[in-house]
GROMACS .gro file of C-alpha atoms in nm:
model
  216
    1UNK     CA    1   0.567   0.609  -3.074
    2UNK     CA    2   0.716   0.285  -2.952
    3UNK     CA    3   0.826   0.261  -2.589
    4UNK     CA    4   1.174   0.141  -2.488
    5UNK     CA    5   1.037  -0.100  -2.226
    6UNK     CA    6   0.797  -0.385  -2.318
    7UNK     CA    7   0.676  -0.404  -1.956
    8UNK     CA    8   0.649  -0.147  -1.675
    9UNK     CA    9   0.608  -0.268  -1.316
   10UNK     CA   10   0.485  -0.018  -1.056
   11UNK     CA   11   0.507  -0.007  -0.681
   12UNK     CA   12   0.179   0.114  -0.527
   13UNK     CA   13   0.207   0.308  -0.199
   14UNK     CA   14   0.432   0.610  -0.237
   15UNK     CA   15   0.457   0.569  -0.614
   16UNK     CA   16   0.100   0.571  -0.747
   17UNK     CA   17  -0.103   0.632  -0.432
   18UNK     CA   18  -0.047   0.864  -0.136
   19UNK     CA   19  -0.180   0.642   0.141
   20UNK     CA   20   0.052   0.740   0.426
   21UNK     CA   21  -0.214   0.913   0.636
   22UNK     CA   22  -0.443   0.609   0.622
   23UNK     CA   23  -0.166   0.361   0.702
   24UNK     CA   24  -0.055   0.584   0.991
   25UNK     CA   25  -0.409   0.603   1.127
   26UNK     CA   26  -0.449   0.224   1.114
   27UNK     CA   27  -0.119   0.181   1.295
   28UNK     CA   28  -0.204   0.444   1.557
   29UNK     CA   29  -0.542   0.285   1.628
   30UNK     CA   30  -0.358  -0.042   1.681
   31UNK     CA   31  -0.110   0.121   1.920
   32UNK     CA   32  -0.400   0.273   2.114
   33UNK     CA   33  -0.564  -0.070   2.140
   34UNK     CA   34  -0.255  -0.177   2.334
   35UNK     CA   35  -0.243   0.141   2.547
   36UNK     CA   36   0.059   0.271   2.358
   37UNK     CA   37   0.106   0.632   2.243
   38UNK     CA   38   0.026   0.742   1.889
   39UNK     CA   39   0.318   0.836   1.664
   40UNK     CA   40   0.345   1.114   1.403
   41UNK     CA   41   0.273   1.035   1.040
   42UNK     CA   42   0.627   1.148   0.953
   43UNK     CA   43   0.762   0.869   1.172
   44UNK     CA   44   0.531   0.609   1.016
   45UNK     CA   45   0.661   0.715   0.673
   46UNK     CA   46   1.004   0.586   0.770
   47UNK     CA   47   0.856   0.242   0.838
   48UNK     CA   48   0.636   0.193   0.528
   49UNK     CA   49   0.753  -0.038   0.253
   50UNK     CA   50   0.863  -0.373   0.395
   51UNK     CA   51   0.518  -0.522   0.450
   52UNK     CA   52   0.259  -0.488   0.724
   53UNK     CA   53   0.414  -0.720   0.980
   54UNK     CA   54   0.746  -0.535   0.964
   55UNK     CA   55   0.557  -0.204   0.992
   56UNK     CA   56   0.382  -0.313   1.311
   57UNK     CA   57   0.699  -0.469   1.449
   58UNK     CA   58   0.891  -0.144   1.410
   59UNK     CA   59   0.613   0.058   1.575
   60UNK     CA   60   0.585  -0.172   1.876
   61UNK     CA   61   0.964  -0.195   1.913
   62UNK     CA   62   0.986   0.185   1.907
   63UNK     CA   63   0.719   0.197   2.178
   64UNK     CA   64   0.921  -0.042   2.393
   65UNK     CA   65   0.655  -0.312   2.374
   66UNK     CA   66   0.742  -0.681   2.358
   67UNK     CA   67   0.389  -0.808   2.293
   68UNK     CA   68   0.360  -1.108   2.059
   69UNK     CA   69   0.300  -0.975   1.708
   70UNK     CA   70   0.071  -1.269   1.632
   71UNK     CA   71  -0.167  -1.122   1.888
   72UNK     CA   72  -0.143  -0.774   1.737
   73UNK     CA   73  -0.177  -0.844   1.365
   74UNK     CA   74  -0.550  -0.938   1.346
   75UNK     CA   75  -0.646  -0.608   1.507
   76UNK     CA   76  -0.409  -0.414   1.286
   77UNK     CA   77  -0.553  -0.577   0.973
   78UNK     CA   78  -0.905  -0.479   1.082
   79UNK     CA   79  -0.793  -0.117   1.125
   80UNK     CA   80  -0.599  -0.127   0.798
   81UNK     CA   81  -0.906  -0.239   0.609
   82UNK     CA   82  -1.125   0.018   0.787
   83UNK     CA   83  -0.883   0.301   0.704
   84UNK     CA   84  -0.799   0.186   0.350
   85UNK     CA   85  -1.031   0.427   0.170
   86UNK     CA   86  -1.032   0.699   0.435
   87UNK     CA   87  -0.832   0.958   0.238
   88UNK     CA   88  -0.604   0.806  -0.027
   89UNK     CA   89  -0.521   1.009  -0.335
   90UNK     CA   90  -0.336   0.952  -0.658
   91UNK     CA   91  -0.016   1.151  -0.681
   92UNK     CA   92  -0.017   1.427  -0.942
   93UNK     CA   93   0.060   1.296  -1.291
   94UNK     CA   94  -0.024   0.932  -1.217
   95UNK     CA   95  -0.349   0.922  -1.415
   96UNK     CA   96  -0.187   1.089  -1.717
   97UNK     CA   97   0.120   0.864  -1.706
   98UNK     CA   98  -0.089   0.547  -1.697
   99UNK     CA   99  -0.310   0.675  -1.980
  100UNK     CA  100  -0.001   0.756  -2.185
  101UNK     CA  101   0.147   0.410  -2.139
  102UNK     CA  102  -0.186   0.246  -2.216
  103UNK     CA  103  -0.211   0.451  -2.537
  104UNK     CA  104   0.125   0.303  -2.639
  105UNK     CA  105  -0.004  -0.045  -2.552
  106UNK     CA  106   0.263  -0.102  -2.288
  107UNK     CA  107   0.166  -0.386  -2.048
  108UNK     CA  108   0.166  -0.271  -1.685
  109UNK     CA  109   0.182  -0.463  -1.357
  110UNK     CA  110   0.190  -0.384  -0.986
  111UNK     CA  111   0.441  -0.524  -0.740
  112UNK     CA  112   0.358  -0.408  -0.388
  113UNK     CA  113   0.425  -0.533  -0.036
  114UNK     CA  114   0.067  -0.437   0.058
  115UNK     CA  115  -0.149  -0.742   0.145
  116UNK     CA  116  -0.318  -0.870  -0.172
  117UNK     CA  117  -0.669  -0.843  -0.031
  118UNK     CA  118  -0.630  -0.467   0.014
  119UNK     CA  119  -0.487  -0.390  -0.329
  120UNK     CA  120  -0.797  -0.455  -0.541
  121UNK     CA  121  -1.032  -0.229  -0.336
  122UNK     CA  122  -0.780   0.054  -0.358
  123UNK     CA  123  -0.742   0.018  -0.736
  124UNK     CA  124  -1.122   0.001  -0.774
  125UNK     CA  125  -1.155   0.319  -0.568
  126UNK     CA  126  -0.955   0.505  -0.832
  127UNK     CA  127  -1.102   0.321  -1.132
  128UNK     CA  128  -0.765   0.163  -1.206
  129UNK     CA  129  -0.859  -0.203  -1.172
  130UNK     CA  130  -0.833  -0.265  -1.548
  131UNK     CA  131  -0.503  -0.079  -1.598
  132UNK     CA  132  -0.280  -0.359  -1.473
  133UNK     CA  133  -0.252  -0.699  -1.636
  134UNK     CA  134  -0.100  -0.853  -1.322
  135UNK     CA  135  -0.100  -0.749  -0.955
  136UNK     CA  136   0.128  -0.905  -0.694
  137UNK     CA  137   0.081  -0.828  -0.325
  138UNK     CA  138   0.322  -0.881  -0.040
  139UNK     CA  139   0.169  -1.221   0.033
  140UNK     CA  140   0.132  -1.343  -0.327
  141UNK     CA  141   0.464  -1.530  -0.328
  142UNK     CA  142   0.690  -1.680  -0.060
  143UNK     CA  143   0.925  -1.381  -0.101
  144UNK     CA  144   0.848  -1.010  -0.130
  145UNK     CA  145   1.049  -0.697  -0.207
  146UNK     CA  146   1.341  -0.626  -0.148
  147UNK     CA  147   1.381  -0.975  -0.292
  148UNK     CA  148   1.390  -0.968  -0.671
  149UNK     CA  149   1.175  -1.282  -0.688
  150UNK     CA  150   0.842  -1.097  -0.741
  151UNK     CA  151   0.987  -0.885  -1.022
  152UNK     CA  152   1.138  -1.189  -1.193
  153UNK     CA  153   0.803  -1.367  -1.154
  154UNK     CA  154   0.620  -1.078  -1.320
  155UNK     CA  155   0.872  -1.058  -1.605
  156UNK     CA  156   0.840  -1.434  -1.667
  157UNK     CA  157   0.460  -1.404  -1.668
  158UNK     CA  158   0.484  -1.161  -1.960
  159UNK     CA  159   0.767  -1.349  -2.132
  160UNK     CA  160   0.998  -1.052  -2.088
  161UNK     CA  161   1.358  -1.067  -1.966
  162UNK     CA  162   1.393  -0.879  -1.635
  163UNK     CA  163   1.668  -0.661  -1.782
  164UNK     CA  164   1.429  -0.548  -2.058
  165UNK     CA  165   1.148  -0.438  -1.824
  166UNK     CA  166   1.127  -0.128  -1.602
  167UNK     CA  167   1.049  -0.110  -1.231
  168UNK     CA  168   0.902   0.219  -1.107
  169UNK     CA  169   0.917   0.282  -0.733
  170UNK     CA  170   0.992   0.528  -0.456
  171UNK     CA  171   1.187   0.351  -0.185
  172UNK     CA  172   1.502   0.166  -0.096
  173UNK     CA  173   1.290  -0.152  -0.093
  174UNK     CA  174   1.192  -0.102  -0.458
  175UNK     CA  175   1.548  -0.014  -0.555
  176UNK     CA  176   1.695  -0.324  -0.389
  177UNK     CA  177   1.431  -0.547  -0.548
  178UNK     CA  178   1.511  -0.409  -0.893
  179UNK     CA  179   1.885  -0.455  -0.842
  180UNK     CA  180   1.830  -0.811  -0.718
  181UNK     CA  181   1.612  -0.887  -1.021
  182UNK     CA  182   1.852  -0.724  -1.266
  183UNK     CA  183   1.573  -0.489  -1.373
  184UNK     CA  184   1.628  -0.121  -1.462
  185UNK     CA  185   1.457   0.112  -1.214
  186UNK     CA  186   1.304   0.459  -1.229
  187UNK     CA  187   1.230   0.638  -0.902
  188UNK     CA  188   0.999   0.918  -0.792
  189UNK     CA  189   1.105   1.195  -0.554
  190UNK     CA  190   0.765   1.249  -0.390
  191UNK     CA  191   0.726   0.911  -0.218
  192UNK     CA  192   0.859   0.741   0.096
  193UNK     CA  193   1.231   0.683   0.016
  194UNK     CA  194   1.327   0.548   0.362
  195UNK     CA  195   1.696   0.632   0.346
  196UNK     CA  196   1.745   0.600  -0.030
  197UNK     CA  197   1.964   0.887  -0.154
  198UNK     CA  198   1.779   0.995  -0.468
  199UNK     CA  199   2.060   1.234  -0.565
  200UNK     CA  200   2.324   0.963  -0.600
  201UNK     CA  201   2.126   0.648  -0.678
  202UNK     CA  202   2.187   0.474  -1.012
  203UNK     CA  203   1.853   0.481  -1.193
  204UNK     CA  204   1.708   0.523  -1.542
  205UNK     CA  205   1.535   0.834  -1.412
  206UNK     CA  206   1.457   1.013  -1.086
  207UNK     CA  207   1.126   1.193  -1.141
  208UNK     CA  208   0.930   1.472  -0.979
  209UNK     CA  209   0.622   1.374  -1.181
  210UNK     CA  210   0.531   1.028  -1.311
  211UNK     CA  211   0.450   1.176  -1.651
  212UNK     CA  212   0.826   1.197  -1.705
  213UNK     CA  213   0.804   0.823  -1.776
  214UNK     CA  214   0.646   0.908  -2.112
  215UNK     CA  215   0.960   1.090  -2.224
  216UNK     CA  216   1.197   0.794  -2.168
   0.00000   0.00000   0.00000
């Protein structure tokens, strides 16, 4: 069977990988370093998606701290790396969906706001390092999601018009990036939506299981 999209671009955290507990632990260790109280994972979920600096900024603002973020970030990055492989898991259906797309010879890429250096170890952990022909991290280009620049960059790399490709994500950041790039978007219900109303959003599909991609 042919597939209606000649390129599928995936978000990572919240779409392919459930990493919230590890990101929350890294953030909480950082808060503790600065004698600030830990926060619940559910709260951290509302901050994930706009890159690590924005994540830390929101946590320290919520704690009422005005410390210079430049002083905080090196410690956070050490904790982030230390916690990266603590307990991540692939969401149900991810492995099968990727296998199904690969069987149809659909090129796949990743567009994440996670720092580039931490993407490859995570993909290797799950044996997915060869699934994606291109991987863009949050620091790969001057702009990151919700800008559409990374998605347009990926589409150009494959010689595909943005409007012909498909973005698959879970959050308002992914949705806004797709809209800005003029790229159709499919969304998952199980991720970290951060205020995105999945019942009213205009999308190709809103999925409970990533395997639903194979039926498009």
